[in-house]
Amino acid sequence: MSDPKLVQIRGLTKHFGKAPALVHAVDDVSFDIARGEVVGLVGESGSGKSTIGRLILRALDLTAGTVEFHGREIGKLSQREIRPFRRRMQMVFQDPFASLNPRLRIKDIIGEALDAHGLAQGAARERRIGELLEIVGLQADHAARFPHEFSGGQRQRVGIARALAVEPDLIVADEPVSALDVSVQAQVLNLLQDLRQRFGMAMLFISHDLDVIELMCDRIVVLYLGRVMEAGPADVVSRHPRHPYTKALLAASPRPDPDARHTRDLLKGDIPSPLSPPSGCVFRTRCPLADAACAKAVPMMRNAGPDHYFACIHATETTSPEHVR
Amino acid sequence: MLVNIARRLAAMLAVMFIVATMVFFLTRLAPGDPASLMLGDQATAADVAQLRKTFGLDQPLIVQYVLWLKEVASGNLGQSIFLQRPVLQAIGERAEPTFFLALFSILIAAVIGIPAGIASAVWRGRHADQVASGLAMLAASIPSFWLGLLFMQFFAVRLGWFPVAGYGDPGAGLVQRLYHLVLPATVLGIVNSALITRFTRASMLDVLSEDYVRTARAKGLPEHRIILRHALGNTLVPIITVVGLTAALLIGGAIITETVFGLPGIGNLVVSAVLRRDYPVIQGALIVIAGIYVIINFAIDVIYTLVDPRVKT
Amino acid sequence: MTLPAPLLDIENLEVTFRTEENSVTPVRGVSLRVDAGRTTALVGESGSGKSVTSLAVMGLLPRPAGSISAGAIRFRMKSGETSNLASLAPDVMQRLRGSEIAMIFQEPMTSLNPVLTVGEQIAEQVRYHTGMNASAAMRRAEEMLGLVEIPDAVRRATEYPHQMSGGMRQRVMIALAMSCNPRLLIADEPTTALDVTIQAQILALIDRLRKEHEMGVLFITHNLGVVAEVADDVTVMYAGEVVESADVRTLFRNPRHPYTQALINCLPARALPGADGRRVVRSIPGAVASAAGVSGCKFAPRCAHTLAACHVSHPALETIDGGQTIRCCRWRDL
Amino acid sequence: MDFTALRLFLKRLFKRKLVLFAAIVLALVVILAIAAPWVAPFSPTGMKVSQRLRPPSMVNWFGTDEFGRDILSRVIYGGRASLGIGMAVVLASMIAGTTLGLLAGYFRALDNIIMRIVDAMMSLPDILLAIFLVAVLGASAGNVVLALTIVYTPRVTRVVRGSTLVVRELPFVEAAHVLGVSTWRILSVHILLNVASPILVQATFIFAYAVLAEAGLSFLGTGVPPEIPTWGTMIATGQQYADQAVWLVLFPGLAIVFSALSLQLVGDGLRDMLDPKLRKAL
């Protein structure tokens, strides 16, 4: 690879609990995030998208696999060893209410980020907090307020300011707009786009909403039951999906256009429990193309074009199969 | 499900082990040597030393502890110093009034507390709630011995409706004996109804705010059916739990009431043992009482496992 | 053109919540209609009053705080007569719930009683409203589970809610709602808690049942994509008021109210190409809370087309051509 | 503390008139106890045998006891000991229980061991455990405080652990963790601040229970030595005269009821205005 990757994850696996209640949250997931790139993780519940974000940030411990950050393997570092890396990667949360401590003022919430890494003291600290608030579209004099004095969208801005405080290279945004009203969603999405342009950080953008993902991301990774189904450039995956799951997901997403209504091929049945994922291809229980062969082995990744891969043995128009990298 | 029960059983044994350990070591903190206590003030140093040897008190503490634990595990709680008989026997002799007192008072408490709790949850914030919650709080603020003394003065001494104290003459019939329990059980029932009222109210309020109660309303069911079938059905198990555990705690917790009314129960036995420093009796009583609590707790857990469909599978 | 009498006709509804200290009016000036066999979507963001409106129709406003303080809710019953739900006695209203009007909710995981089997929960409603005996009611319950495409319905009827997935539970809720053949189904964000592939199944199911049973559906949602999928008619609410209503094609093709326009434009799918090749969504400044205490047009503080008059006079809901209604004093010039 | 927040707090707390009334009663009782030497009409120990067992009168509002001592004065002085012991128990058990509860709720490894001990202690009725501990430790005011602290610490531990388990899963704790904030700060700022309200509520209830339990111990003769006038010892020594002079037990008992009731009412008021999210954990 010519361009040095910011994040490289290989064979990432996370299991929760013990047998017989062993949850296969993430299974053998590999992808990269380049510097300044926005990668979208899309999937339904049980797809493991949030877990992957937390594994990269090491808010959770890995079961198997590796996470390289700036070329350094951080998957097995202890919580003490990981602390210096926390400056380089941050998180924005889904719930704008629960992600800010209701008992702290805004300046203490943002200041904590500065304190944790000794970034600014005294007057400089105060100045920096005001500056951060202005960067996210709030006012410096909001610093003395408590979270409950803000609307959901404003709180989400505070959460973003907290993440920006340490000037990270990577932000994991876990469903950052799905708890917000549509009109406020747009504000926050635009803010994230602006910040990304201004500071050039990379982002792992996690969402269940394909429209949002398509808008925000350079590349998309489609997940189902903890496994990668398809990965590739955002416009390619959303216009020319190869995997039957990606196709179904796109078809099921409601379009805001009453003339585009059509009778769809609905996926049958429910998402299987991650307690007992199907053998072979995890999607085969709902897949229109599935046959006996699908149960035998986990499908290999196949190349479908530049930087575009999918994991299905049946989808047609194949080029020569090969492993991802 | 069996795994669950086994885990419960292990937790239950752990609790008993900790109780036994606590009781043993704390007792040894007590001022005064058990042997000299046993022999009284006139004993010679040689007599004391002899007795220490007989009881193994000259051995290191940890050895004594292990030996004692073995005895307890095999059901031997030792000899009472003053009563000249095994502790277990002494407790057994005193069990009847305590058992009936606990039973009747919990019945009274439940009969008052459960309907009051339901009513105050259903009419939350209205007069019924304010009266029921206020009375519950008042009941929880009254010292049981004080209420007992006042009841005794009024209903027994002034009005002569009930015997003043005691458990009847030796040889009195069961009815006669139970008649002596009316006042103490009422007092204890009133005081304990407070807890049950509050708990019932709180669990009922929780359930009434559940989405499935809203669904029941949307089904067009009449309000009484919503409350009795949908809400109460989901609060019954926690209510039974709290009633059961309160009853278990009353076995040892009725001490004060027993003392006020001169009932020859376990509580009375413990108080006199404390005043006479009869440590084996105190230790034994604590272990038996904790054991009853733990067993009732376990029984409730098992019932819960059988009743609640979410735990069953 | 004579329109058939609507199934549900809400006129100038106002709901008030009174507490000891103050009273608030989360809904005022709400007028909307649902026709038999058609779906009316009620769209709005949080705080728009759409759920309160639906609870008012059901007679399920939290008591004693909430009450209908003005307006009428006319509903045409199975018997053909029309009554005003806003003034019905509580016990009469109770008998209509479940039999004439049914409702499904946003949270399928918690909307079913955990200690009763799903069959019992459906049969209970059937018995109460029809007086069927227990075994007939249970057979009806099984039949309803089959109707909502739950495989192996007879066995499933004996299961408890926790044994089912969220999508399955929402099907049970729909079976429950359909069990007494209601004329009107109120669906309050029924797919918001579900995954997209499951959402598509549930939307298709509701649509099929509506057609087969000639039932009116009042579909409450914040999701314009879902609106475009299911609605025949759309009513848009903002800060407790109806601001626009139209048939679904008109609303998406030719929205007249600045709020409706902005709401459609801020969807990610409608993002515009911005500088340097990125696409930018058009957002609405501010938040819904800015409507509190506004005496003129509620949307004026966030509107891009505000005139001085907008802050002063409160616009009325006007009917314009083709049955479209709008609450904006500038609709003619925009 | 800034005053607008305090005023808002008090305004919300006293929205219910009964809570305001209870707080006033409580404040009065506390002030009387503190100011006992100045407000008590007589010496609590001044015996006047000629005046023994007098019913309530204009001179002795609550009557006199078997030694002719003024009961009102003794009730006022008794409040010092009873409330003082209660207060000490509350402070000590809050500190111990909060520490243990935070540790048990946050560190999985400690949870099992701490909670098993808590279970064991809670398998014994309060009063029985207290009697046992006082018997072992020896009867004195200090040991009564110690014994009752040991009795009530497990209750606080359980409440704090329950709330901690809820709060530790909230995203702002994860946010702090991801920021690299130290565990100590997460516990002492993020979690403690957010479990403070249930602790405060619990404190008022434990205060009430401790006052009741102290009285019970004294009544049984297994608590504070009878020479010290507490409400409990007054009832204990008064009971033998109850049939001729009921005021000997009536007034100290009423003092207990009023104190315990107003404490619980204030606690209830606090609970009502609590964060509803933390309310379930209570």
GROMACS .gro file of N, CA, C and O in nm, chain A residues 44-45 151 181-187 189-190 193 196-197 208 211-212 214-218 245 248-249 252-259 261 264 266-271 286, chain C residues 45-46 165 168 195-201 204 222 224-231 248-249 252-253 266-271 276 278-287 302:
model
  344
   44GLU      N    1  -2.787  -0.347   1.056
   44GLU     CA    2  -2.903  -0.344   1.143
   44GLU      C    3  -2.861  -0.387   1.285
   44GLU      O    4  -2.743  -0.406   1.311
   45SER      N    5  -2.959  -0.404   1.373
   45SER     CA    6  -2.922  -0.441   1.509
   45SER      C    7  -2.857  -0.580   1.508
   45SER      O    8  -2.895  -0.666   1.429
  151SER      N    9  -3.078   2.229   2.407
  151SER     CA   10  -3.160   2.136   2.329
  151SER      C   11  -3.074   2.018   2.286
  151SER      O   12  -2.952   2.020   2.300
  181ASP      N   13  -3.404   1.524   1.588
  181ASP     CA   14  -3.509   1.553   1.491
  181ASP      C   15  -3.448   1.579   1.354
  181ASP      O   16  -3.334   1.625   1.344
  182VAL      N   17  -3.526   1.550   1.250
  182VAL     CA   18  -3.475   1.564   1.113
  182VAL      C   19  -3.411   1.700   1.089
  182VAL      O   20  -3.303   1.710   1.032
  183SER      N   21  -3.480   1.806   1.134
  183SER     CA   22  -3.429   1.940   1.103
  183SER      C   23  -3.296   1.965   1.174
  183SER      O   24  -3.211   2.036   1.123
  184VAL      N   25  -3.280   1.905   1.292
  184VAL     CA   26  -3.157   1.925   1.368
  184VAL      C   27  -3.047   1.832   1.317
  184VAL      O   28  -2.930   1.868   1.315
  185GLN      N   29  -3.088   1.714   1.271
  185GLN     CA   30  -2.994   1.620   1.210
  185GLN      C   31  -2.911   1.689   1.104
  185GLN      O   32  -2.789   1.675   1.099
  186ALA      N   33  -2.979   1.765   1.018
  186ALA     CA   34  -2.911   1.829   0.907
  186ALA      C   35  -2.803   1.924   0.958
  186ALA      O   36  -2.692   1.927   0.905
  187GLN      N   37  -2.835   1.998   1.065
  187GLN     CA   38  -2.736   2.091   1.121
  187GLN      C   39  -2.611   2.016   1.166
  187GLN      O   40  -2.498   2.057   1.138
  189LEU      N   41  -2.507   1.712   1.082
  189LEU     CA   42  -2.435   1.650   0.971
  189LEU      C   43  -2.346   1.753   0.900
  189LEU      O   44  -2.230   1.727   0.869
  190ASN      N   45  -2.401   1.872   0.877
  190ASN     CA   46  -2.322   1.976   0.812
  190ASN      C   47  -2.204   2.018   0.898
  190ASN      O   48  -2.094   2.040   0.848
  193GLN      N   49  -1.934   1.764   0.864
  193GLN     CA   50  -1.866   1.779   0.735
  193GLN      C   51  -1.767   1.895   0.739
  193GLN      O   52  -1.653   1.883   0.693
  196ARG      N   53  -1.459   1.822   0.952
  196ARG     CA   54  -1.372   1.727   0.887
  196ARG      C   55  -1.286   1.798   0.783
  196ARG      O   56  -1.167   1.774   0.769
  197GLN      N   57  -1.351   1.891   0.712
  197GLN     CA   58  -1.277   1.965   0.612
  197GLN      C   59  -1.173   2.055   0.677
  197GLN      O   60  -1.060   2.066   0.634
  208HIS      N   61  -2.738   0.337   1.101
  208HIS     CA   62  -2.825   0.238   1.038
  208HIS      C   63  -2.893   0.299   0.917
  208HIS      O   64  -2.964   0.232   0.844
  211ASP      N   65  -2.900   0.659   0.384
  211ASP     CA   66  -2.894   0.792   0.324
  211ASP      C   67  -2.787   0.877   0.392
  211ASP      O   68  -2.710   0.948   0.326
  212VAL      N   69  -2.786   0.871   0.526
  212VAL     CA   70  -2.689   0.948   0.601
  212VAL      C   71  -2.548   0.900   0.570
  212VAL      O   72  -2.457   0.979   0.546
  214GLU      N   73  -2.439   0.745   0.306
  214GLU     CA   74  -2.402   0.778   0.169
  214GLU      C   75  -2.359   0.924   0.159
  214GLU      O   76  -2.265   0.959   0.089
  215LEU      N   77  -2.429   1.010   0.234
  215LEU     CA   78  -2.398   1.152   0.232
  215LEU      C   79  -2.261   1.181   0.294
  215LEU      O   80  -2.184   1.263   0.245
  216MET      N   81  -2.231   1.112   0.402
  216MET     CA   82  -2.116   1.150   0.484
  216MET      C   83  -1.986   1.080   0.446
  216MET      O   84  -1.879   1.128   0.479
  217CYS      N   85  -1.996   0.962   0.383
  217CYS     CA   86  -1.878   0.876   0.382
  217CYS      C   87  -1.809   0.866   0.247
  217CYS      O   88  -1.871   0.880   0.142
  218ASP      N   89  -1.678   0.838   0.253
  218ASP     CA   90  -1.601   0.807   0.133
  218ASP      C   91  -1.616   0.660   0.099
  218ASP      O   92  -1.630   0.623  -0.016
  245TYR      N   93  -2.746  -0.890   0.041
  245TYR     CA   94  -2.791  -0.819   0.161
  245TYR      C   95  -2.789  -0.669   0.138
  245TYR      O   96  -2.883  -0.598   0.174
  248ALA      N   97  -3.084  -0.579  -0.058
  248ALA     CA   98  -3.208  -0.584   0.021
  248ALA      C   99  -3.217  -0.463   0.113
  248ALA      O  100  -3.324  -0.403   0.130
  249LEU      N  101  -3.105  -0.427   0.172
  249LEU     CA  102  -3.103  -0.313   0.264
  249LEU      C  103  -3.140  -0.185   0.190
  249LEU      O  104  -3.220  -0.104   0.238
  252ALA      N  105  -3.506  -0.186   0.107
  252ALA     CA  106  -3.596  -0.171   0.222
  252ALA      C  107  -3.597  -0.029   0.276
  252ALA      O  108  -3.691   0.011   0.344
  253SER      N  109  -3.493   0.050   0.246
  253SER     CA  110  -3.487   0.186   0.300
  253SER      C  111  -3.591   0.273   0.232
  253SER      O  112  -3.591   0.285   0.110
  254PRO      N  113  -3.678   0.334   0.308
  254PRO     CA  114  -3.783   0.415   0.247
  254PRO      C  115  -3.724   0.538   0.179
  254PRO      O  116  -3.635   0.604   0.231
  255ARG      N  117  -3.774   0.565   0.058
  255ARG     CA  118  -3.729   0.684  -0.017
  255ARG      C  119  -3.832   0.794   0.001
  255ARG      O  120  -3.952   0.767  -0.007
  256PRO      N  121  -3.789   0.916   0.020
  256PRO     CA  122  -3.887   1.024   0.037
  256PRO      C  123  -3.944   1.069  -0.096
  256PRO      O  124  -3.935   1.185  -0.133
  257ASP      N  125  -4.001   0.976  -0.169
  257ASP     CA  126  -4.054   1.009  -0.301
  257ASP      C  127  -4.172   0.918  -0.330
  257ASP      O  128  -4.154   0.800  -0.360
  258PRO      N  129  -4.294   0.971  -0.320
  258PRO     CA  130  -4.412   0.885  -0.335
  258PRO      C  131  -4.423   0.822  -0.473
  258PRO      O  132  -4.489   0.720  -0.489
  259ASP      N  133  -4.355   0.878  -0.571
  259ASP     CA  134  -4.363   0.820  -0.705
  259ASP      C  135  -4.271   0.700  -0.721
  259ASP      O  136  -4.284   0.624  -0.816
  261ARG      N  137  -4.257   0.459  -0.517
  261ARG     CA  138  -4.314   0.345  -0.446
  261ARG      C  139  -4.318   0.225  -0.537
  261ARG      O  140  -4.359   0.234  -0.652
  264ARG      N  141  -4.176  -0.430  -0.335
  264ARG     CA  142  -4.038  -0.473  -0.323
  264ARG      C  143  -4.030  -0.622  -0.294
  264ARG      O  144  -4.124  -0.684  -0.248
  266LEU      N  145  -3.934  -0.825  -0.039
  266LEU     CA  146  -3.901  -0.810   0.102
  266LEU      C  147  -3.816  -0.928   0.148
  266LEU      O  148  -3.838  -1.041   0.105
  267LEU      N  149  -3.722  -0.899   0.236
  267LEU     CA  150  -3.649  -1.008   0.299
  267LEU      C  151  -3.745  -1.082   0.390
  267LEU      O  152  -3.821  -1.021   0.465
  268LYS      N  153  -3.742  -1.213   0.383
  268LYS     CA  154  -3.829  -1.291   0.470
  268LYS      C  155  -3.764  -1.307   0.608
  268LYS      O  156  -3.642  -1.308   0.620
  269GLY      N  157  -3.849  -1.320   0.707
  269GLY     CA  158  -3.802  -1.362   0.840
  269GLY      C  159  -3.726  -1.256   0.916
  269GLY      O  160  -3.716  -1.140   0.876
  270ASP      N  161  -3.672  -1.301   1.029
  270ASP     CA  162  -3.605  -1.213   1.124
  270ASP      C  163  -3.455  -1.227   1.116
  270ASP      O  164  -3.404  -1.327   1.065
  271ILE      N  165  -3.385  -1.128   1.171
  271ILE     CA  166  -3.240  -1.140   1.186
  271ILE      C  167  -3.213  -1.249   1.290
  271ILE      O  168  -3.268  -1.244   1.399
  286ARG      N  169  -3.192  -1.576   0.518
  286ARG     CA  170  -3.288  -1.481   0.462
  286ARG      C  171  -3.258  -1.449   0.316
  286ARG      O  172  -3.324  -1.365   0.256
  683GLU      N  173  -4.202   1.667   1.412
  683GLU     CA  174  -4.084   1.636   1.491
  683GLU      C  175  -4.126   1.620   1.636
  683GLU      O  176  -4.244   1.636   1.670
  684SER      N  177  -4.029   1.593   1.725
  684SER     CA  178  -4.066   1.577   1.865
  684SER      C  179  -4.122   1.709   1.915
  684SER      O  180  -4.077   1.816   1.877
  803SER      N  181  -3.909  -1.199   1.872
  803SER     CA  182  -3.828  -1.083   1.833
  803SER      C  183  -3.916  -0.958   1.828
  803SER      O  184  -4.039  -0.967   1.834
  806MET      N  185  -4.163  -0.966   1.541
  806MET     CA  186  -4.269  -1.060   1.571
  806MET      C  187  -4.369  -0.999   1.670
  806MET      O  188  -4.490  -1.014   1.657
  833ASP      N  189  -3.563  -0.254   1.277
  833ASP     CA  190  -3.463  -0.245   1.171
  833ASP      C  191  -3.531  -0.223   1.036
  833ASP      O  192  -3.646  -0.259   1.016
  834VAL      N  193  -3.454  -0.166   0.941
  834VAL     CA  194  -3.515  -0.132   0.811
  834VAL      C  195  -3.577  -0.250   0.740
  834VAL      O  196  -3.685  -0.238   0.682
  835THR      N  197  -3.509  -0.365   0.741
  835THR     CA  198  -3.568  -0.478   0.666
  835THR      C  199  -3.696  -0.526   0.733
  835THR      O  200  -3.789  -0.571   0.666
  836ILE      N  201  -3.701  -0.515   0.866
  836ILE     CA  202  -3.823  -0.554   0.939
  836ILE      C  203  -3.930  -0.445   0.921
  836ILE      O  204  -4.048  -0.474   0.904
  837GLN      N  205  -3.885  -0.320   0.921
  837GLN     CA  206  -3.978  -0.209   0.898
  837GLN      C  207  -4.053  -0.227   0.767
  837GLN      O  208  -4.175  -0.210   0.761
  838ALA      N  209  -3.980  -0.267   0.664
  838ALA     CA  210  -4.042  -0.285   0.533
  838ALA      C  211  -4.151  -0.392   0.540
  838ALA      O  212  -4.258  -0.377   0.482
  839GLN      N  213  -4.124  -0.500   0.614
  839GLN     CA  214  -4.225  -0.606   0.629
  839GLN      C  215  -4.350  -0.554   0.700
  839GLN      O  216  -4.463  -0.581   0.657
  842ALA      N  217  -4.557  -0.316   0.487
  842ALA     CA  218  -4.633  -0.390   0.384
  842ALA      C  219  -4.753  -0.460   0.447
  842ALA      O  220  -4.861  -0.466   0.388
  860HIS      N  221  -4.228   1.045   1.224
  860HIS     CA  222  -4.142   1.161   1.201
  860HIS      C  223  -4.061   1.141   1.073
  860HIS      O  224  -3.987   1.228   1.032
  862LEU      N  225  -4.006   1.104   0.694
  862LEU     CA  226  -4.070   1.139   0.567
  862LEU      C  227  -4.058   1.029   0.463
  862LEU      O  228  -4.142   1.015   0.375
  863GLY      N  229  -3.953   0.948   0.474
  863GLY     CA  230  -3.939   0.834   0.384
  863GLY      C  231  -4.055   0.738   0.402
  863GLY      O  232  -4.116   0.690   0.305
  864VAL      N  233  -4.088   0.710   0.529
  864VAL     CA  234  -4.201   0.622   0.558
  864VAL      C  235  -4.331   0.684   0.508
  864VAL      O  236  -4.417   0.616   0.452
  865VAL      N  237  -4.344   0.815   0.526
  865VAL     CA  238  -4.465   0.885   0.479
  865VAL      C  239  -4.482   0.860   0.328
  865VAL      O  240  -4.589   0.823   0.281
  866ALA      N  241  -4.374   0.880   0.255
  866ALA     CA  242  -4.381   0.864   0.109
  866ALA      C  243  -4.419   0.720   0.073
  866ALA      O  244  -4.483   0.696  -0.029
  867GLU      N  245  -4.380   0.625   0.156
  867GLU     CA  246  -4.411   0.485   0.128
  867GLU      C  247  -4.558   0.451   0.153
  867GLU      O  248  -4.618   0.376   0.077
  868VAL      N  249  -4.614   0.500   0.265
  868VAL     CA  250  -4.743   0.446   0.308
  868VAL      C  251  -4.862   0.540   0.292
  868VAL      O  252  -4.976   0.494   0.288
  869ALA      N  253  -4.837   0.672   0.285
  869ALA     CA  254  -4.950   0.763   0.303
  869ALA      C  255  -5.029   0.786   0.174
  869ALA      O  256  -4.973   0.784   0.063
  886VAL      N  257  -5.048   1.293  -0.072
  886VAL     CA  258  -4.905   1.270  -0.057
  886VAL      C  259  -4.823   1.322  -0.176
  886VAL      O  260  -4.716   1.379  -0.159
  887ARG      N  261  -4.876   1.306  -0.298
  887ARG     CA  262  -4.798   1.352  -0.415
  887ARG      C  263  -4.784   1.503  -0.416
  887ARG      O  264  -4.677   1.556  -0.437
  890PHE      N  265  -4.526   1.623  -0.152
  890PHE     CA  266  -4.384   1.607  -0.183
  890PHE      C  267  -4.343   1.688  -0.306
  890PHE      O  268  -4.232   1.737  -0.315
  891ARG      N  269  -4.438   1.699  -0.403
  891ARG     CA  270  -4.403   1.769  -0.526
  891ARG      C  271  -4.413   1.920  -0.509
  891ARG      O  272  -4.333   1.995  -0.562
  904CYS      N  273  -3.426   1.913   0.409
  904CYS     CA  274  -3.313   1.879   0.496
  904CYS      C  275  -3.290   1.729   0.503
  904CYS      O  276  -3.204   1.683   0.580
  905LEU      N  277  -3.361   1.650   0.425
  905LEU     CA  278  -3.333   1.506   0.421
  905LEU      C  279  -3.199   1.482   0.352
  905LEU      O  280  -3.169   1.544   0.251
  906PRO      N  281  -3.120   1.390   0.405
  906PRO     CA  282  -2.991   1.361   0.341
  906PRO      C  283  -3.006   1.321   0.195
  906PRO      O  284  -2.921   1.355   0.112
  907ALA      N  285  -3.118   1.254   0.163
  907ALA     CA  286  -3.137   1.211   0.024
  907ALA      C  287  -3.155   1.329  -0.069
  907ALA      O  288  -3.143   1.316  -0.190
  908ARG      N  289  -3.192   1.445  -0.014
  908ARG     CA  290  -3.212   1.565  -0.097
  908ARG      C  291  -3.094   1.661  -0.087
  908ARG      O  292  -3.108   1.780  -0.112
  909ALA      N  293  -2.980   1.610  -0.041
  909ALA     CA  294  -2.863   1.697  -0.027
  909ALA      C  295  -2.823   1.754  -0.163
  909ALA      O  296  -2.842   1.691  -0.266
  914ASP      N  297  -1.638   2.183  -0.362
  914ASP     CA  298  -1.541   2.073  -0.362
  914ASP      C  299  -1.605   1.934  -0.367
  914ASP      O  300  -1.559   1.839  -0.307
  916ARG      N  301  -1.845   1.784  -0.237
  916ARG     CA  302  -1.924   1.722  -0.128
  916ARG      C  303  -2.068   1.766  -0.142
  916ARG      O  304  -2.099   1.868  -0.201
  917ARG      N  305  -2.155   1.685  -0.085
  917ARG     CA  306  -2.295   1.724  -0.088
  917ARG      C  307  -2.333   1.781   0.049
  917ARG      O  308  -2.285   1.736   0.152
  918VAL      N  309  -2.417   1.882   0.046
  918VAL     CA  310  -2.452   1.952   0.168
  918VAL      C  311  -2.603   1.944   0.188
  918VAL      O  312  -2.679   1.964   0.095
  919VAL      N  313  -2.646   1.913   0.311
  919VAL     CA  314  -2.789   1.915   0.338
  919VAL      C  315  -2.829   2.055   0.379
  919VAL      O  316  -2.753   2.126   0.445
  920ARG      N  317  -2.950   2.093   0.339
  920ARG     CA  318  -2.998   2.225   0.381
  920ARG      C  319  -3.066   2.210   0.516
  920ARG      O  320  -3.157   2.128   0.531
  921SER      N  321  -3.023   2.283   0.613
  921SER     CA  322  -3.077   2.263   0.747
  921SER      C  323  -3.171   2.376   0.784
  921SER      O  324  -3.174   2.480   0.720
  922ILE      N  325  -3.250   2.351   0.892
  922ILE     CA  326  -3.336   2.456   0.945
  922ILE      C  327  -3.266   2.507   1.071
  922ILE      O  328  -3.233   2.426   1.158
  923PRO      N  329  -3.242   2.636   1.082
  923PRO     CA  330  -3.173   2.684   1.202
  923PRO      C  331  -3.263   2.670   1.325
  923PRO      O  332  -3.385   2.661   1.313
  924GLY      N  333  -3.200   2.668   1.443
  924GLY     CA  334  -3.275   2.668   1.567
  924GLY      C  335  -3.335   2.534   1.601
  924GLY      O  336  -3.302   2.432   1.540
  925ALA      N  337  -3.423   2.534   1.702
  925ALA     CA  338  -3.486   2.411   1.746
  925ALA      C  339  -3.633   2.438   1.771
  925ALA      O  340  -3.676   2.552   1.780
  940ARG      N  341  -3.779   3.039   1.291
  940ARG     CA  342  -3.687   2.955   1.216
  940ARG      C  343  -3.708   2.970   1.065
  940ARG      O  344  -3.640   2.904   0.987
   0.00000   0.00000   0.00000
